[in-house]
Short mmCIF file of C-alpha atoms and ligand atoms in Angstrom, two decimals:
data_model
loop_
_atom_site.label_atom_id
_atom_site.label_comp_id
_atom_site.label_asym_id
_atom_site.label_seq_id
_atom_site.Cartn_x
_atom_site.Cartn_y
_atom_site.Cartn_z
CA MET A 149 84.49 33.40 80.28
CA ARG A 150 81.28 34.21 79.41
CA ARG A 151 81.39 37.35 76.82
CA LEU A 152 79.64 39.70 79.29
CA ASP A 153 82.36 38.51 82.60
CA GLU A 154 84.86 39.98 79.91
CA ILE A 155 83.51 43.42 78.95
CA MET A 156 82.27 44.02 82.61
CA ASN A 157 86.28 42.92 83.19
CA PHE A 158 87.16 44.92 80.13
CA ASN A 159 85.08 47.58 81.95
CA GLU A 160 86.43 47.57 85.34
CA GLU A 161 90.05 48.37 83.93
CA PHE A 162 89.08 50.90 81.37
CA VAL A 163 87.45 53.21 84.54
CA LEU A 164 90.46 52.38 86.51
CA ASN A 165 93.09 53.18 83.89
CA LYS A 166 91.12 56.77 83.26
CA GLU A 167 90.96 55.79 79.73
CA TYR A 168 87.38 57.69 79.52
CA LEU A 169 89.18 60.89 79.88
CA LYS A 170 90.12 60.41 75.92
CA TYR A 171 86.48 60.69 75.35
CA THR A 172 84.54 62.52 77.85
CA LYS A 173 85.61 66.48 76.84
CA ILE A 174 83.50 66.32 74.57
CA ARG A 175 79.20 66.87 74.99
CA LYS A 176 77.66 69.11 72.43
CA ASP A 177 75.61 68.10 70.08
CA ASN A 178 78.91 70.44 66.98
CA LYS A 179 78.09 68.73 63.72
CA LYS A 180 73.98 69.02 64.77
CA ILE A 181 73.10 66.26 62.15
CA VAL A 182 71.03 62.67 62.56
CA ILE A 183 72.65 59.45 61.47
CA VAL A 184 70.61 56.39 60.64
CA SER A 185 73.07 53.56 60.00
CA CYS A 186 72.52 49.92 59.71
CA MET A 187 73.22 47.33 62.97
CA ASP A 188 76.25 45.74 60.53
CA THR A 189 79.47 44.93 63.07
CA ARG A 190 81.49 46.07 59.66
CA LEU A 191 80.00 49.65 60.42
CA THR A 192 80.92 50.16 64.07
CA GLU A 193 83.78 52.30 63.88
CA LEU A 194 83.98 52.10 60.02
CA LEU A 195 81.61 54.75 59.70
CA PRO A 196 82.53 57.63 61.80
CA LYS A 197 85.98 57.35 61.54
CA ALA A 198 85.20 57.06 57.56
CA LEU A 199 82.93 60.80 58.41
CA ASN A 200 85.11 62.28 60.53
CA ILE A 201 82.43 61.77 63.50
CA LYS A 202 83.57 61.66 66.23
CA ASP A 203 82.56 62.18 70.25
CA GLY A 204 79.56 64.74 70.48
CA ASP A 205 79.64 65.63 66.29
CA ALA A 206 76.62 63.14 65.65
CA LYS A 207 73.43 61.37 67.08
CA PHE A 208 73.11 57.69 66.03
CA ILE A 209 70.72 55.88 65.25
CA LYS A 210 70.99 52.39 64.13
CA ASN A 211 68.95 49.31 63.34
CA ALA A 212 68.60 46.77 60.79
CA GLY A 213 68.35 47.97 56.84
CA ALA A 214 69.51 51.66 57.73
CA SER A 215 65.30 51.82 57.36
CA VAL A 216 62.10 53.72 58.73
CA ILE A 217 59.38 50.46 58.10
CA HIS A 218 56.45 51.96 60.32
CA PRO A 219 55.59 56.17 60.41
CA PHE A 220 55.19 55.93 63.97
CA GLY A 221 58.58 53.82 64.84
CA ASN A 222 60.99 53.89 67.53
CA THR A 223 63.75 54.95 64.40
CA ILE A 224 61.11 58.03 62.89
CA ARG A 225 60.39 59.27 67.07
CA SER A 226 64.52 59.35 67.75
CA ILE A 227 64.43 60.77 64.84
CA VAL A 228 61.62 63.39 65.52
CA ILE A 229 62.81 63.94 69.57
CA ALA A 230 66.59 64.82 67.81
CA ILE A 231 64.96 67.68 66.02
CA TYR A 232 62.28 69.01 68.77
CA GLU A 233 64.78 69.23 71.57
CA PHE A 234 68.03 68.95 70.36
CA ASP A 235 67.76 70.99 67.41
CA ILE A 236 69.72 68.55 64.50
CA ASP A 237 68.58 69.80 61.69
CA GLU A 238 70.15 67.29 58.96
CA VAL A 239 69.67 63.41 58.91
CA TYR A 240 71.61 60.96 57.31
CA ILE A 241 70.54 57.91 56.05
CA ILE A 242 73.89 55.70 55.30
CA ALA A 243 72.85 51.71 54.37
CA HIS A 244 75.67 49.77 52.88
CA HIS A 245 76.60 47.50 50.47
CA ASP A 246 76.33 43.50 50.84
CA CYS A 247 73.65 44.47 53.77
CA GLY A 248 71.60 41.33 55.08
CA MET A 249 68.36 43.10 54.48
CA SER A 250 69.79 42.63 50.67
CA ASN A 251 66.93 39.79 49.47
CA LEU A 252 65.63 38.58 52.76
CA ASP A 253 63.30 35.84 52.54
CA SER A 254 61.18 36.46 55.82
CA SER A 255 59.91 32.67 55.11
CA LYS A 256 63.01 31.34 55.29
CA THR A 257 64.21 34.02 58.35
CA LEU A 258 61.16 32.84 60.39
CA GLU A 259 62.51 29.00 59.72
CA LYS A 260 65.23 29.86 61.99
CA GLY A 261 63.24 31.54 64.62
CA TYR A 262 61.50 27.63 64.51
CA SER A 263 64.74 26.09 65.05
CA LYS A 264 65.41 28.40 67.51
CA GLY A 265 62.03 27.39 69.53
CA ILE A 266 59.55 29.97 68.58
CA ASP A 267 56.09 28.30 68.75
CA LYS A 268 54.81 28.21 65.78
CA ASN A 269 51.03 28.76 67.10
CA GLU A 270 52.40 31.68 68.73
CA VAL A 271 53.51 32.98 65.03
CA LYS A 272 50.14 32.23 63.96
CA LYS A 273 48.07 34.08 66.41
CA ILE A 274 50.29 37.18 65.60
CA ILE A 275 49.32 36.59 61.32
CA ASP A 276 45.52 35.81 62.13
CA SER A 277 45.03 39.04 64.13
CA GLY A 278 46.03 41.00 60.32
CA PHE A 279 49.89 41.87 61.90
CA ASP A 280 51.79 41.12 58.61
CA LEU A 281 54.51 39.76 59.87
CA GLU A 282 55.99 38.42 56.42
CA LYS A 283 56.19 42.40 56.10
CA TRP A 284 58.22 43.82 58.73
CA LEU A 285 60.34 40.44 58.83
CA LYS A 286 61.26 41.28 54.95
CA GLY A 287 64.16 43.28 53.35
CA PHE A 288 64.79 45.16 50.73
CA ASN A 289 65.37 43.66 47.13
CA SER A 290 67.55 46.78 46.32
CA VAL A 291 69.89 49.10 49.01
CA ASN A 292 69.39 52.13 46.50
CA ASP A 293 65.63 51.95 46.62
CA SER A 294 65.64 51.76 49.79
CA VAL A 295 67.31 54.26 50.98
CA VAL A 296 65.50 57.11 48.79
CA SER A 297 62.42 55.36 49.96
CA THR A 298 63.16 56.13 53.26
CA VAL A 299 64.26 59.45 52.82
CA LYS A 300 61.29 60.27 51.07
CA SER A 301 59.32 59.00 53.80
CA ILE A 302 60.94 61.29 56.44
CA LYS A 303 61.02 63.93 54.44
CA ASN A 304 57.06 63.52 53.65
CA HIS A 305 56.67 62.29 57.84
CA PRO A 306 53.71 65.30 58.90
CA LEU A 307 55.91 64.98 62.04
CA ILE A 308 59.70 66.09 60.18
CA PRO A 309 59.69 70.23 60.33
CA ARG A 310 59.68 71.01 55.84
CA ASP A 311 63.47 72.68 56.22
CA ILE A 312 65.41 70.02 57.85
CA LYS A 313 67.69 67.95 55.01
CA VAL A 314 66.97 64.58 54.73
CA TYR A 315 70.49 62.88 52.32
CA GLY A 316 70.49 59.41 51.62
CA LEU A 317 74.11 57.97 51.22
CA ILE A 318 75.28 54.18 50.36
CA ILE A 319 78.55 53.10 52.43
CA ASP A 320 80.82 50.48 51.37
CA PRO A 321 81.97 48.23 54.34
CA THR A 322 85.09 47.04 52.48
CA ASN A 323 86.69 50.36 51.92
CA GLY A 324 84.94 53.44 53.72
CA LYS A 325 83.70 54.78 50.80
CA LEU A 326 80.35 56.84 50.31
CA GLU A 327 78.00 57.11 47.26
CA LEU A 328 75.23 60.22 48.01
CA VAL A 329 72.17 58.70 46.17
CA TYR A 330 69.57 61.31 47.17
CA ASP A 331 70.82 64.33 47.87
CA ASP A 332 68.07 67.22 49.50
CA LEU A 333 69.08 69.93 47.38
ZN1 ZN B 428 73.16 46.37 56.79
#
């Protein structure tokens, strides 16, 4: 059975059995926070449970490495919308130990793309156009430094109001423990 079919079959039962009722009662942004976290699958349930975040409490933005790599990319856009449209006033950058983006080698990552059938000529065209593909695919050397630089890039962003609090944290995926690495006092 395809994974899609498994999901669709489960979903049919979920709706039929009204299992959604447990989750659809709260619809407000109770805590007024946005959390930028990593797409790592170990954090799917662990992160909200470890922070006592329930439906209605927080807006979640996930990407590879819990980072903001472009000042006008999709992550910062989502944060801006959350602040302007939903009155969110605190941003939490929550990266994690043992992240796949740690020490990621962009040339090795590109090689994996080629082995999946990506055309080298197309990649060359992207690079020749002046786009820094290597930087775009690169991970970080230190999760701590990555969190702090992401926090600062948000705090100094011209579209982020000055009174928005931005905190930087790292979670341990083996036990859910949070470490505060940037406090916004
Ligand atoms: Zn990660």
